[in-house]
mmCIF file of C-alpha atoms and ligand atoms in Angstrom:
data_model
loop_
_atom_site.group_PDB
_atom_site.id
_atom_site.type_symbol
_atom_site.label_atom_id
_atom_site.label_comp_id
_atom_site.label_asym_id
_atom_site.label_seq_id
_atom_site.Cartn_x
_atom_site.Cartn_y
_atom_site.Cartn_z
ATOM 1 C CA UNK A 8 -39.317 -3.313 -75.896
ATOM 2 C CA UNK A 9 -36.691 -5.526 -74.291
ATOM 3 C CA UNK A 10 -33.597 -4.409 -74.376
ATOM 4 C CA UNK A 11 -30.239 -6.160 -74.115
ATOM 5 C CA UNK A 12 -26.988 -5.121 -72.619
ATOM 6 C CA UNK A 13 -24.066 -6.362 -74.386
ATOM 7 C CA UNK A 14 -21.079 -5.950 -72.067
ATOM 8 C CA UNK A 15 -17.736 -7.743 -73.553
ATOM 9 C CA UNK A 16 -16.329 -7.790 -77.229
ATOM 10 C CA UNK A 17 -18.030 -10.205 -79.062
ATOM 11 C CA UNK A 18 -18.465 -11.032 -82.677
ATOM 12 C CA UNK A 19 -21.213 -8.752 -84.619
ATOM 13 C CA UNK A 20 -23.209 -11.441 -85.368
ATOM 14 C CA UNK A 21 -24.873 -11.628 -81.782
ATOM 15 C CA UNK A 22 -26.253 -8.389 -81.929
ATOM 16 C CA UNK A 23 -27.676 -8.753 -85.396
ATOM 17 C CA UNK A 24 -29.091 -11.760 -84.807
ATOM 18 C CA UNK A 25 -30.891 -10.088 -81.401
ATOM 19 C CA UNK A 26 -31.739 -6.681 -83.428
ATOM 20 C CA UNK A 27 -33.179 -9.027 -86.150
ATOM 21 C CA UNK A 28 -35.509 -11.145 -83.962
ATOM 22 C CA UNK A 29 -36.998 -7.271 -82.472
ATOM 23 C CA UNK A 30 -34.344 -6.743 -79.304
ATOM 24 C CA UNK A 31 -32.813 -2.953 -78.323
ATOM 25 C CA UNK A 32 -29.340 -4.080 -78.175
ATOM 26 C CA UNK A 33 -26.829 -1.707 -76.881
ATOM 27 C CA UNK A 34 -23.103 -2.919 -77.034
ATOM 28 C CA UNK A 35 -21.117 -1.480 -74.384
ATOM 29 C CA UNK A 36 -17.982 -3.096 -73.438
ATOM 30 C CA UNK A 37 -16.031 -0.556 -72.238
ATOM 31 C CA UNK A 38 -17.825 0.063 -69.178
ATOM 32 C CA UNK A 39 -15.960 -0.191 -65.744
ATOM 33 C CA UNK A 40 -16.792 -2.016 -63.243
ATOM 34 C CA UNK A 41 -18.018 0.943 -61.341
ATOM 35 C CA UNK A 42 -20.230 1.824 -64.320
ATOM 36 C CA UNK A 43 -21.300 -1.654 -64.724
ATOM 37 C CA UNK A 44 -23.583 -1.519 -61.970
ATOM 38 C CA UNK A 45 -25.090 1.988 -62.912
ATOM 39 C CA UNK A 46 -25.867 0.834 -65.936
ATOM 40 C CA UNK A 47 -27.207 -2.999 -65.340
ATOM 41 C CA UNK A 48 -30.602 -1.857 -64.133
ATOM 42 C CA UNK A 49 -31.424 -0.570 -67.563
ATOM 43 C CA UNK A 50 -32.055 -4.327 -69.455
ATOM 44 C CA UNK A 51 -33.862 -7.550 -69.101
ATOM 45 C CA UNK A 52 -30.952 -9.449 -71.047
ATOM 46 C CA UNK A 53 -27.544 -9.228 -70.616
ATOM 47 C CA UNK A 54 -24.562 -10.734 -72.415
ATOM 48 C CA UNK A 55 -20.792 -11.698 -71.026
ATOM 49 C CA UNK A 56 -18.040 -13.184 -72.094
ATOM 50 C CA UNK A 57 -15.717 -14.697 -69.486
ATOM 51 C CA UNK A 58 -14.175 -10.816 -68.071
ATOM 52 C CA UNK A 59 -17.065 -9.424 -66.654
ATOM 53 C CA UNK A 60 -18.306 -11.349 -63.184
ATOM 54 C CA UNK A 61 -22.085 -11.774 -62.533
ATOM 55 C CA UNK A 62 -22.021 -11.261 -58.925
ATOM 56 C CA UNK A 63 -24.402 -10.869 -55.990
ATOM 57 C CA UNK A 64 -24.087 -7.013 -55.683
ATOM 58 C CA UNK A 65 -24.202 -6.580 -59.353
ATOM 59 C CA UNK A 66 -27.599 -8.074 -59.611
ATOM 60 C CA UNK A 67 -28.941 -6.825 -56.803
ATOM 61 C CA UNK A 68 -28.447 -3.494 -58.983
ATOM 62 C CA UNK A 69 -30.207 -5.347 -61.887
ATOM 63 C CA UNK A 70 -34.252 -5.181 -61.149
ATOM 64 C CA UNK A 71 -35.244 -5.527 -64.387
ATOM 65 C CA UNK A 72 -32.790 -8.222 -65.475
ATOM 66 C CA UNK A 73 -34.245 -11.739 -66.869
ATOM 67 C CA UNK A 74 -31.342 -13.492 -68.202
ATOM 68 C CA UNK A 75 -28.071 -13.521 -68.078
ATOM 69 C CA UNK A 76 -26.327 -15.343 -71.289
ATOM 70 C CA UNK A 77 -22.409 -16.428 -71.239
ATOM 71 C CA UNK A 78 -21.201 -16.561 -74.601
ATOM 72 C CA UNK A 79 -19.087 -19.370 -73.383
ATOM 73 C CA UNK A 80 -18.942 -22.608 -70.976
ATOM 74 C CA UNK A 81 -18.184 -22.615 -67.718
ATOM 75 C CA UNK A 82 -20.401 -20.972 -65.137
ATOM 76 C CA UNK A 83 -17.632 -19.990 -62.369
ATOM 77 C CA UNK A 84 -17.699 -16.234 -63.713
ATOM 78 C CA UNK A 85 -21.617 -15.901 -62.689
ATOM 79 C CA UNK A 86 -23.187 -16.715 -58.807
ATOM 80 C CA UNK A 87 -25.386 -18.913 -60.343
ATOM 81 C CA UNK A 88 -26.822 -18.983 -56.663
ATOM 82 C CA UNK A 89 -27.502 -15.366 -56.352
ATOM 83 C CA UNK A 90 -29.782 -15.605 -60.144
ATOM 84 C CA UNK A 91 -31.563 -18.653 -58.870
ATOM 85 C CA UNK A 92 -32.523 -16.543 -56.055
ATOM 86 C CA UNK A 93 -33.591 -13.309 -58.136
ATOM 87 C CA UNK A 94 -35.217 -15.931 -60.723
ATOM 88 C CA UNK A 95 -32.983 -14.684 -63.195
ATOM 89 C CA UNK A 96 -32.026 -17.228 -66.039
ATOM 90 C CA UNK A 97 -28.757 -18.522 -66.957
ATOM 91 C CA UNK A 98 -27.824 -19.461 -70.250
ATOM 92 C CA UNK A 99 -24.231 -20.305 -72.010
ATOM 93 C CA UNK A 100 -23.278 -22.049 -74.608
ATOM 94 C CA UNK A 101 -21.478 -25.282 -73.679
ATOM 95 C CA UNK A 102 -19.901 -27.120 -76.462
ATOM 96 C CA UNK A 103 -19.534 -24.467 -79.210
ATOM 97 C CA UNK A 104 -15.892 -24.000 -78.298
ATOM 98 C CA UNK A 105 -14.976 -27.270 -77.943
ATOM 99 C CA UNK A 106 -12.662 -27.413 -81.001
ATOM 100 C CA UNK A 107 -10.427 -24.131 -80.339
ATOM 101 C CA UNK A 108 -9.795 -25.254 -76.738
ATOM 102 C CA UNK A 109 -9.079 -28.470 -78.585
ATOM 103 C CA UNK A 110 -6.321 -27.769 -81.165
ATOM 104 C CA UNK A 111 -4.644 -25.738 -78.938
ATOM 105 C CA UNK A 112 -4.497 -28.913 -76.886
ATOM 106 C CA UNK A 113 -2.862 -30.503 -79.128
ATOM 107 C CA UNK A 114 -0.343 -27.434 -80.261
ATOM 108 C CA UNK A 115 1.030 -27.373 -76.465
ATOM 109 C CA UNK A 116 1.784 -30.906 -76.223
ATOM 110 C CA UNK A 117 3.101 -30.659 -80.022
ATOM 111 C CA UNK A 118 5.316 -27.981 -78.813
ATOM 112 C CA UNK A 119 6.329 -29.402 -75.799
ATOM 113 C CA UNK A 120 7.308 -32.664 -77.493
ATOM 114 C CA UNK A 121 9.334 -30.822 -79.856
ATOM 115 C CA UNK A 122 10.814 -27.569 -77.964
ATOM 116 C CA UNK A 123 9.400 -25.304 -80.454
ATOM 117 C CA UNK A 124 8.984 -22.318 -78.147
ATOM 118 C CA UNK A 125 12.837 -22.440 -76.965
ATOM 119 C CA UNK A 126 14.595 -23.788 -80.388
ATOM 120 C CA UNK A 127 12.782 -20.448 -81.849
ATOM 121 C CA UNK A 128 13.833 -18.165 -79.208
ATOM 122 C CA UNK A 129 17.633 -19.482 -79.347
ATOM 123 C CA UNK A 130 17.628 -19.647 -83.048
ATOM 124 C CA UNK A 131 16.246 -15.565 -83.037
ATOM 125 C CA UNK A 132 19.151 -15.043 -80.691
ATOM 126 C CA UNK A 133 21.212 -16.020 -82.985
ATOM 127 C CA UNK A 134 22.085 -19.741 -82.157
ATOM 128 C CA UNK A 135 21.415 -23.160 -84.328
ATOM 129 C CA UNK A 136 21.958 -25.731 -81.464
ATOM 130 C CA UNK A 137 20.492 -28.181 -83.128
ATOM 131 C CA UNK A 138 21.730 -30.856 -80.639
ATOM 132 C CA UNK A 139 20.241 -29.218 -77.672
ATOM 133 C CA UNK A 140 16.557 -29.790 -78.421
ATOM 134 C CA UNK A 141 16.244 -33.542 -79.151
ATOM 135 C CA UNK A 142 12.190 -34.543 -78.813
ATOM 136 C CA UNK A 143 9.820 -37.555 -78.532
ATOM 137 C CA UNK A 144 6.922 -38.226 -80.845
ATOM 138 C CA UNK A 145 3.385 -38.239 -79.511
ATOM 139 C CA UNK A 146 2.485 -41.336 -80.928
ATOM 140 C CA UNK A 147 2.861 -44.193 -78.133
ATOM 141 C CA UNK A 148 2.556 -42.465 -75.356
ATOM 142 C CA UNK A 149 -0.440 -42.090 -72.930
ATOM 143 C CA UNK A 150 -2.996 -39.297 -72.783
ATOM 144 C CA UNK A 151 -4.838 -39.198 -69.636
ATOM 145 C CA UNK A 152 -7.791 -36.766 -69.366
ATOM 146 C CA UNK A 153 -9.658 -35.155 -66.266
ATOM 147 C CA UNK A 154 -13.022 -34.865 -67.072
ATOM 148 C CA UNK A 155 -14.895 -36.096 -70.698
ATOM 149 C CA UNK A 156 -17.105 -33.756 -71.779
ATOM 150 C CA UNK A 157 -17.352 -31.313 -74.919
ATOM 151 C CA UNK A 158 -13.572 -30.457 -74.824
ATOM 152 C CA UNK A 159 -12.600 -33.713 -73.518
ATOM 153 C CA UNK A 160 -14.053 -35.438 -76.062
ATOM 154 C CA UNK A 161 -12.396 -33.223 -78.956
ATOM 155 C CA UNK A 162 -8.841 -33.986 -77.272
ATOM 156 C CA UNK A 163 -9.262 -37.144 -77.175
ATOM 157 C CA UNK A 164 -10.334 -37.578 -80.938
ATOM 158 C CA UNK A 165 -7.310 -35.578 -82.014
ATOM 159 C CA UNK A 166 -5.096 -37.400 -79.880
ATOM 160 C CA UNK A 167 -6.243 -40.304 -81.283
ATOM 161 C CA UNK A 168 -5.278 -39.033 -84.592
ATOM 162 C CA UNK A 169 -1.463 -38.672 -83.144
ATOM 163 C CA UNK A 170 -1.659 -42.087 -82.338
ATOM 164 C CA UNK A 171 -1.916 -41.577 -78.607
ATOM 165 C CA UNK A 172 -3.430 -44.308 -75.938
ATOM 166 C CA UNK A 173 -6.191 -42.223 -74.690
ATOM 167 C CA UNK A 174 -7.595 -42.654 -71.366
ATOM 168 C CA UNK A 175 -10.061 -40.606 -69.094
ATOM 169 C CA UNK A 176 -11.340 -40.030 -65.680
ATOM 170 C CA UNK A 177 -14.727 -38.601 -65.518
ATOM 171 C CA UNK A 178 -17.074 -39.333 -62.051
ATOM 172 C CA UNK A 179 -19.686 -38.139 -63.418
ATOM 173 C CA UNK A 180 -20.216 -40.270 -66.292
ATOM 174 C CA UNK A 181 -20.314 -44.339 -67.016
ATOM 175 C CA UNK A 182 -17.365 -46.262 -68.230
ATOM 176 C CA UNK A 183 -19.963 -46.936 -71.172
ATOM 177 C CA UNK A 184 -20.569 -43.671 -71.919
ATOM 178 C CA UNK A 185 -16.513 -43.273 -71.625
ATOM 179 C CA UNK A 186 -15.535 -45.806 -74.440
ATOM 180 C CA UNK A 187 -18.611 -44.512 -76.665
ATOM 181 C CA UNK A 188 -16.514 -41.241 -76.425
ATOM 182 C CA UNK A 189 -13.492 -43.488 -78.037
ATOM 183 C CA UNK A 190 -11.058 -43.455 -74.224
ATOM 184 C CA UNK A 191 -10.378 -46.368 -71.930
ATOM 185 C CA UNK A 192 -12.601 -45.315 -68.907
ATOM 186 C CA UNK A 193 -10.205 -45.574 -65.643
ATOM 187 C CA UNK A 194 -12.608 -45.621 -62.586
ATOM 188 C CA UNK A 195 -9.432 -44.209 -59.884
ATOM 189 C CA UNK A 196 -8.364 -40.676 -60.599
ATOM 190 C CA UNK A 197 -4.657 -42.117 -58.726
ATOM 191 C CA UNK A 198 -4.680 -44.751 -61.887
ATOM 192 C CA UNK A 199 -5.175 -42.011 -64.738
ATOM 193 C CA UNK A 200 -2.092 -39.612 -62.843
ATOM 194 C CA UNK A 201 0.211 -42.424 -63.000
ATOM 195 C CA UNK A 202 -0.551 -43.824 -66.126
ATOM 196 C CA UNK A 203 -0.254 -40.082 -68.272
ATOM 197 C CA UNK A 204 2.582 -39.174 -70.012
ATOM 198 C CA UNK A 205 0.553 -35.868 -70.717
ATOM 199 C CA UNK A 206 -2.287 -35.152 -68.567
ATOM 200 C CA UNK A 207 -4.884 -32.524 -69.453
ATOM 201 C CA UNK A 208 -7.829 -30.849 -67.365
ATOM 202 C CA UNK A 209 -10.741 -30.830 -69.333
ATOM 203 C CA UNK A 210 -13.750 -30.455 -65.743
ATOM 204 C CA UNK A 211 -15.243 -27.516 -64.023
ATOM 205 C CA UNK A 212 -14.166 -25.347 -61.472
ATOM 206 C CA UNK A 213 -16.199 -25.567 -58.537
ATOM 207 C CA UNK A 214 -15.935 -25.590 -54.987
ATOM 208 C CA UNK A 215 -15.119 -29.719 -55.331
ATOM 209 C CA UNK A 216 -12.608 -29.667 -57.817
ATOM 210 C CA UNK A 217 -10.629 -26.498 -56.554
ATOM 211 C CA UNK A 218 -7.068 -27.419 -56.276
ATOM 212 C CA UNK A 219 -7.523 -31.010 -57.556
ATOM 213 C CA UNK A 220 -4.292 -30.914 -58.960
ATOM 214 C CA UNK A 221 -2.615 -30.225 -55.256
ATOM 215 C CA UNK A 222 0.920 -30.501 -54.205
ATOM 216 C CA UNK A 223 0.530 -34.531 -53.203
ATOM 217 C CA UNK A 224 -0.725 -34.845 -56.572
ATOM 218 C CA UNK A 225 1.988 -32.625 -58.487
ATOM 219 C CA UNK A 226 5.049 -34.419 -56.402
ATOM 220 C CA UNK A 227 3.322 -38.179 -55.656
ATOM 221 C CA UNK A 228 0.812 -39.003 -58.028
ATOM 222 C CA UNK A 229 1.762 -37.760 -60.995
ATOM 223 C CA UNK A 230 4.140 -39.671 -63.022
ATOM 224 C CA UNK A 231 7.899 -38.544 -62.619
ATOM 225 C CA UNK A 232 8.585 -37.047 -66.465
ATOM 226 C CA UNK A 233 5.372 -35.824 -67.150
ATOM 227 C CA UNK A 234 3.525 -33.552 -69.237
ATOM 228 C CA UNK A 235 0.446 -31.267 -67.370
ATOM 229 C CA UNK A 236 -1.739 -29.073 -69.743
ATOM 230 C CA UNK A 237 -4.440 -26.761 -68.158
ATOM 231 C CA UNK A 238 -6.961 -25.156 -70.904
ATOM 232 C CA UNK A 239 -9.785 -25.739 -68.376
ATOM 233 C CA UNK A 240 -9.380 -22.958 -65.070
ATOM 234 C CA UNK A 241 -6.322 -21.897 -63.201
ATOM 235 C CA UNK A 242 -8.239 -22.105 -59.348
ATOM 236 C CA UNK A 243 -7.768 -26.887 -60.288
ATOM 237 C CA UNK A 244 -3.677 -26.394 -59.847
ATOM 238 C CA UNK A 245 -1.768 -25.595 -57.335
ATOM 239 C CA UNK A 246 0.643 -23.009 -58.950
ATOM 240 C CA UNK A 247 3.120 -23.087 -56.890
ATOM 241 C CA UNK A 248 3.712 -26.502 -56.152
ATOM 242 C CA UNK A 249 3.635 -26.599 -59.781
ATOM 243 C CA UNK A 250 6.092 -24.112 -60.338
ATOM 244 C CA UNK A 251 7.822 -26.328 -57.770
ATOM 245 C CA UNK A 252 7.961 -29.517 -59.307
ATOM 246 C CA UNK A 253 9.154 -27.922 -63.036
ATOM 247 C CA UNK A 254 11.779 -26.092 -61.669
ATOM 248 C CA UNK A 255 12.898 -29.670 -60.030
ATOM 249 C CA UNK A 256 12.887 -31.484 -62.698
ATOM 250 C CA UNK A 257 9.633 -33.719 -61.137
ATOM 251 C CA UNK A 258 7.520 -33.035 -64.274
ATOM 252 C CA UNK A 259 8.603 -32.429 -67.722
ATOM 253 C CA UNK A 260 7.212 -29.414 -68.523
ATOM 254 C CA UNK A 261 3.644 -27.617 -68.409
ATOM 255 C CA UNK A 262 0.741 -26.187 -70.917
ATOM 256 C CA UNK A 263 -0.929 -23.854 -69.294
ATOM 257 C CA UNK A 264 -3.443 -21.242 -71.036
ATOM 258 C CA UNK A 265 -5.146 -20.468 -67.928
ATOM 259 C CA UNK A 266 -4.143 -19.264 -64.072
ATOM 260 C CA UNK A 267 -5.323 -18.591 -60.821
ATOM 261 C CA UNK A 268 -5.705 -14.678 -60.821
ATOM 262 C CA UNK A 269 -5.665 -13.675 -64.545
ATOM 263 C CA UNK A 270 -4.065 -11.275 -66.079
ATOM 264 C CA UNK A 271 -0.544 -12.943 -64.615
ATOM 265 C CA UNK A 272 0.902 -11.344 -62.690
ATOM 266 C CA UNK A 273 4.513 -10.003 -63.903
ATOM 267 C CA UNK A 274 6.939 -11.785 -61.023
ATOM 268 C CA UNK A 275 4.725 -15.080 -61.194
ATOM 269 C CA UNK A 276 7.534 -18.158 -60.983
ATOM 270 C CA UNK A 277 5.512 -19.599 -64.315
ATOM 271 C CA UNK A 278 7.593 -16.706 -66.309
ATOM 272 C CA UNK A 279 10.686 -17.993 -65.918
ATOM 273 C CA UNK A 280 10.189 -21.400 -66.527
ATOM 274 C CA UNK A 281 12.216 -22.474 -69.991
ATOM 275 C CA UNK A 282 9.542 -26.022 -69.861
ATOM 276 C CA UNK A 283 6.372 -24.142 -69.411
ATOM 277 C CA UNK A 284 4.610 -22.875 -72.440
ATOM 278 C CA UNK A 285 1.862 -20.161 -71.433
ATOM 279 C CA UNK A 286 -0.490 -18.409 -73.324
ATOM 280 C CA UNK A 287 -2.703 -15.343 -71.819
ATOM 281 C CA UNK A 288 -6.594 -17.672 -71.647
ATOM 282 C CA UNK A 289 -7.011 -18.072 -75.262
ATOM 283 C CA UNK A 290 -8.473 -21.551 -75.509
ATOM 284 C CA UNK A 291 -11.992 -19.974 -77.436
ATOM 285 C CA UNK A 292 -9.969 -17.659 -78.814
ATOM 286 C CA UNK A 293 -10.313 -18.486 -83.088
ATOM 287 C CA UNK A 294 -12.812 -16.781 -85.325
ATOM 288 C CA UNK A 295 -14.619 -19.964 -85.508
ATOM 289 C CA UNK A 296 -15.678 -20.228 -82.319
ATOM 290 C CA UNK A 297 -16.078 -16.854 -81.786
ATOM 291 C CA UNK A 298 -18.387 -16.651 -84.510
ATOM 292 C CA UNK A 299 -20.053 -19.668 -82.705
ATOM 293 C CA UNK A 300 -21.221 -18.991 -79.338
ATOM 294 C CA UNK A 301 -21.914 -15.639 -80.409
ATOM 295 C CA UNK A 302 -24.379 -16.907 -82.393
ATOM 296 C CA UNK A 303 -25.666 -20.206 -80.132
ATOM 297 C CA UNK A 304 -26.015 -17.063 -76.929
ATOM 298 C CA UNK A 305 -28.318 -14.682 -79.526
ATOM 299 C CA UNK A 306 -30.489 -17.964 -80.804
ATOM 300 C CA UNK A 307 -30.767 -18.929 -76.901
ATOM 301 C CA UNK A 308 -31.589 -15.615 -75.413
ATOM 302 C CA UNK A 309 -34.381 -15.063 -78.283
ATOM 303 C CA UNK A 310 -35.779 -18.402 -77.636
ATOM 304 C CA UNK A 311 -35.816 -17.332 -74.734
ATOM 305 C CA UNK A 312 -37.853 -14.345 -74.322
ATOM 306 C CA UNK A 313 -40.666 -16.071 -76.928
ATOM 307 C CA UNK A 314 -41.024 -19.291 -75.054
ATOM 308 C CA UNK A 315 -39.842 -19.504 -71.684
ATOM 309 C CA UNK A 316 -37.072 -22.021 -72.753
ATOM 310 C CA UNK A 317 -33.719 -21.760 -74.946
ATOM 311 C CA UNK A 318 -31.690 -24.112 -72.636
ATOM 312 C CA UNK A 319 -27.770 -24.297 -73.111
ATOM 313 C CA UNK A 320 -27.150 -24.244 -69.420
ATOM 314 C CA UNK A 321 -23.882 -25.813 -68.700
ATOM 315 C CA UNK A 322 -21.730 -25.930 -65.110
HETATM 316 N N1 LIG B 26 -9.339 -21.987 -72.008
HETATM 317 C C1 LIG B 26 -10.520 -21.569 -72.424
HETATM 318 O O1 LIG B 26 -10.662 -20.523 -73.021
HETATM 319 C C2 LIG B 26 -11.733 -22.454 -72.190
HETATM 320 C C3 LIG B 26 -12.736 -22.486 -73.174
HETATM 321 C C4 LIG B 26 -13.814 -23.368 -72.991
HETATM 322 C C5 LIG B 26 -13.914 -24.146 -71.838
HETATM 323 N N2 LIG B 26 -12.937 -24.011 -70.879
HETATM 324 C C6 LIG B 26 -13.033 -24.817 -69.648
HETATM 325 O O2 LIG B 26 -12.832 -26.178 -69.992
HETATM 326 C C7 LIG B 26 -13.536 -27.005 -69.076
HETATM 327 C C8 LIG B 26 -14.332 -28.060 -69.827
HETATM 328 O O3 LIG B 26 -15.238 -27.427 -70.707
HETATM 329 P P1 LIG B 26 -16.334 -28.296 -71.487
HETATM 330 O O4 LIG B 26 -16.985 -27.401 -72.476
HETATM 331 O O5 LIG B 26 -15.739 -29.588 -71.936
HETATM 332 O O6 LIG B 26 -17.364 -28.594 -70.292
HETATM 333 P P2 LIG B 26 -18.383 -29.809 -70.184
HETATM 334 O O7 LIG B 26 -19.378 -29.399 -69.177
HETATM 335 O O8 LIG B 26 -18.844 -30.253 -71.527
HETATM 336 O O9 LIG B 26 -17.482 -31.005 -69.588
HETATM 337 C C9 LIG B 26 -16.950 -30.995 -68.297
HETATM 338 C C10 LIG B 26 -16.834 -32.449 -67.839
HETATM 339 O O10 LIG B 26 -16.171 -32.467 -66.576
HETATM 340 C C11 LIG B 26 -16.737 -33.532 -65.826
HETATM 341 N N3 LIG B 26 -16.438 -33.398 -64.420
HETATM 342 C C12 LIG B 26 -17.117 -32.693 -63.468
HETATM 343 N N4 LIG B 26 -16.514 -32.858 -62.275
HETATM 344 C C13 LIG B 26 -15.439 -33.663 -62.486
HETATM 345 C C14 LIG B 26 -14.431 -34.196 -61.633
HETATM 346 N N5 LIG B 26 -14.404 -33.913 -60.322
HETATM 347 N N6 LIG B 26 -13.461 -34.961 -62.183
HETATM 348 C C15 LIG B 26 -13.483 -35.250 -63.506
HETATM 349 N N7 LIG B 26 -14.435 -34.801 -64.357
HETATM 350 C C16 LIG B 26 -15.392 -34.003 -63.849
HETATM 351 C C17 LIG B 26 -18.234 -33.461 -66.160
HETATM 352 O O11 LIG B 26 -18.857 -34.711 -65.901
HETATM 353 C C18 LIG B 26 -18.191 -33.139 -67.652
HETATM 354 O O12 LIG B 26 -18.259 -34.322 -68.432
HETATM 355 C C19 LIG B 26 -14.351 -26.057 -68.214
HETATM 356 O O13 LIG B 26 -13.607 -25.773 -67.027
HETATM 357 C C20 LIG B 26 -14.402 -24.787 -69.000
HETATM 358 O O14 LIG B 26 -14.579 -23.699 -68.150
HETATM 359 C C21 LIG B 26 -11.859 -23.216 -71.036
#
């Protein structure tokens, strides 16, 4: 019988789903990553979230393993290299949590535009300074997003909503494709970081894109004033420079729900930043989409193992 290895929390209905279709599922996600390996060589399927990396020495441990699914997008946990090599199969599930990573989009530059993280905090210390927090309203300004896929998309339809002027930079598709997605295609990344009074990072982290958002960027390209909001990976920023430029007074303030070495680390400058808004990589974190690539991973890996195929492959 195949059997499955279920290694991160994930919602119930995955293994169901996998138990239903005839799969030995074990769920075991509190295994360290000393027992990982031990254990790995057990299973022709096995299933992570985004904690747990897929490296080199952890399937060379894995003999038996066919595929690896990612309930998630974003391949950067897994050496995609190293499974191509064992002819192991990767499968994740692009897409499905477009609309968390989305909203929460929208609530940092809501909150940003409105101080709603430091009015709260003074008023629970016990101050109304109601004259201290004066805002600006989204609609108007200019949205400019890096990179137009699933999640790029999503922002840009809600941002539309807030009546924002959305535009986006994405290489890797036409200006066609672009304004079928409802933004004003800009063909110069340099164009899109001085046009955005918010920008947001919606692409891949990959050995290209790493530290796209460097310190010439931060301090020369990006508009004085503005907004930056990272839901995408922390390895596109440079943090410090970052840290840098709020502190200054160069940009506005920052959204930022993911970092460079997660979990942060307790002295990191992004901590005592009153403009920054952080939250600890929660972007897929809702029921909803839980619930979603939970299921999209089980359906995959079961198509899978019957035909040969199940797709979903994402970078
Ligand atoms: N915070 C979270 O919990 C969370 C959840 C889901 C996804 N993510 C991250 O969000 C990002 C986007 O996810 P997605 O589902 O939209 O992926 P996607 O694959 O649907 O879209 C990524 C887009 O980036 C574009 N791109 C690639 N290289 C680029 C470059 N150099 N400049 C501009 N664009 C480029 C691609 O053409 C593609 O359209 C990924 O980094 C993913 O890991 C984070």
């Amino acid at each position: 019988m195949t059997r499955i290895l279920i290694c991160e929390k994930l919602d119930p209905i995955c293994a169901e789903l996998l138990r239903a279709a005839g799969f030995e599922v074990e769920e075991r996600t509190g295994l360290t990553p000393g027992q990982l390996p031990e254990a790995v060589g057990q299973y022709e399927g096995l299933v992570v979230r985004s904690a747990v990396k897929v490296t080199a020495e952890l399937l060379a441990r894995a003999g038996r393993l066919k595929v690896v699914g990612k309930a998630g997008s974003g391949l950067d946990t897994i050496d995609v290299a190293a499974t191509e090599a064992r002819g192991i199969t990767v499968l994740s599930t692009p897409g499905r949590n477009a609309n968390a990573v989305a909203e929460l989009v929208l609530g940092f530059m809501l909150a940003l535009a409105r101080h709603l993280v430091p009015a709260h905090n003074a008023l629970r210390a016990g101050r109304w300074e109601k004259s201290r927090f004066p805002g600006f309203e989204l609609a108007g300004k200019t949205l400019g997003l890096i990179g137009f896929g699933a999640v790029g998309r999503r922002v840009g339809s809600l941002a539309r909503g807030f009546g924002l002027d959305v535009l986006a930079y994405d290489p890797l598709l036409t200006a066609a494709e672009i304004e079928t997605g409802g933004a004003r295609a800009v063909s110069a990344l340099t164009d899109l970081l001085a046009a955005g009074d918010f920008v947001s990072l919606h692409l891949p982290l990959s050995p290209e894109t790493r530290g796209l958002i460097s310190r010439e960027v931060i301090f020369n390209r990006l508009k004085p004033g503005a907004f930056l909001i990272n839901c995408a990976r922390g390895g596109l920023v440079d943090e410090k420079a970052l840290a840098e430029a709020l502190a200054a007074g160069r940009l506005s303030g920052a959204g930022l729900d993911v970092f460079e070495n997660e979990p942060l680390a307790p002295d990191h400058p992004f901590l005592s930043l009153d403009n920054v808004i952080i939250t600890p990589h929660l972007g897929a974190s809702t029921a909803e989409a839980q619930t979603n690539v939970a299921r999209a991973i089980a359906e995959q890996m079961i198509e899978h193992f019957r035909t040969g195929s199940g797709g979903g492959r994402a970078a």
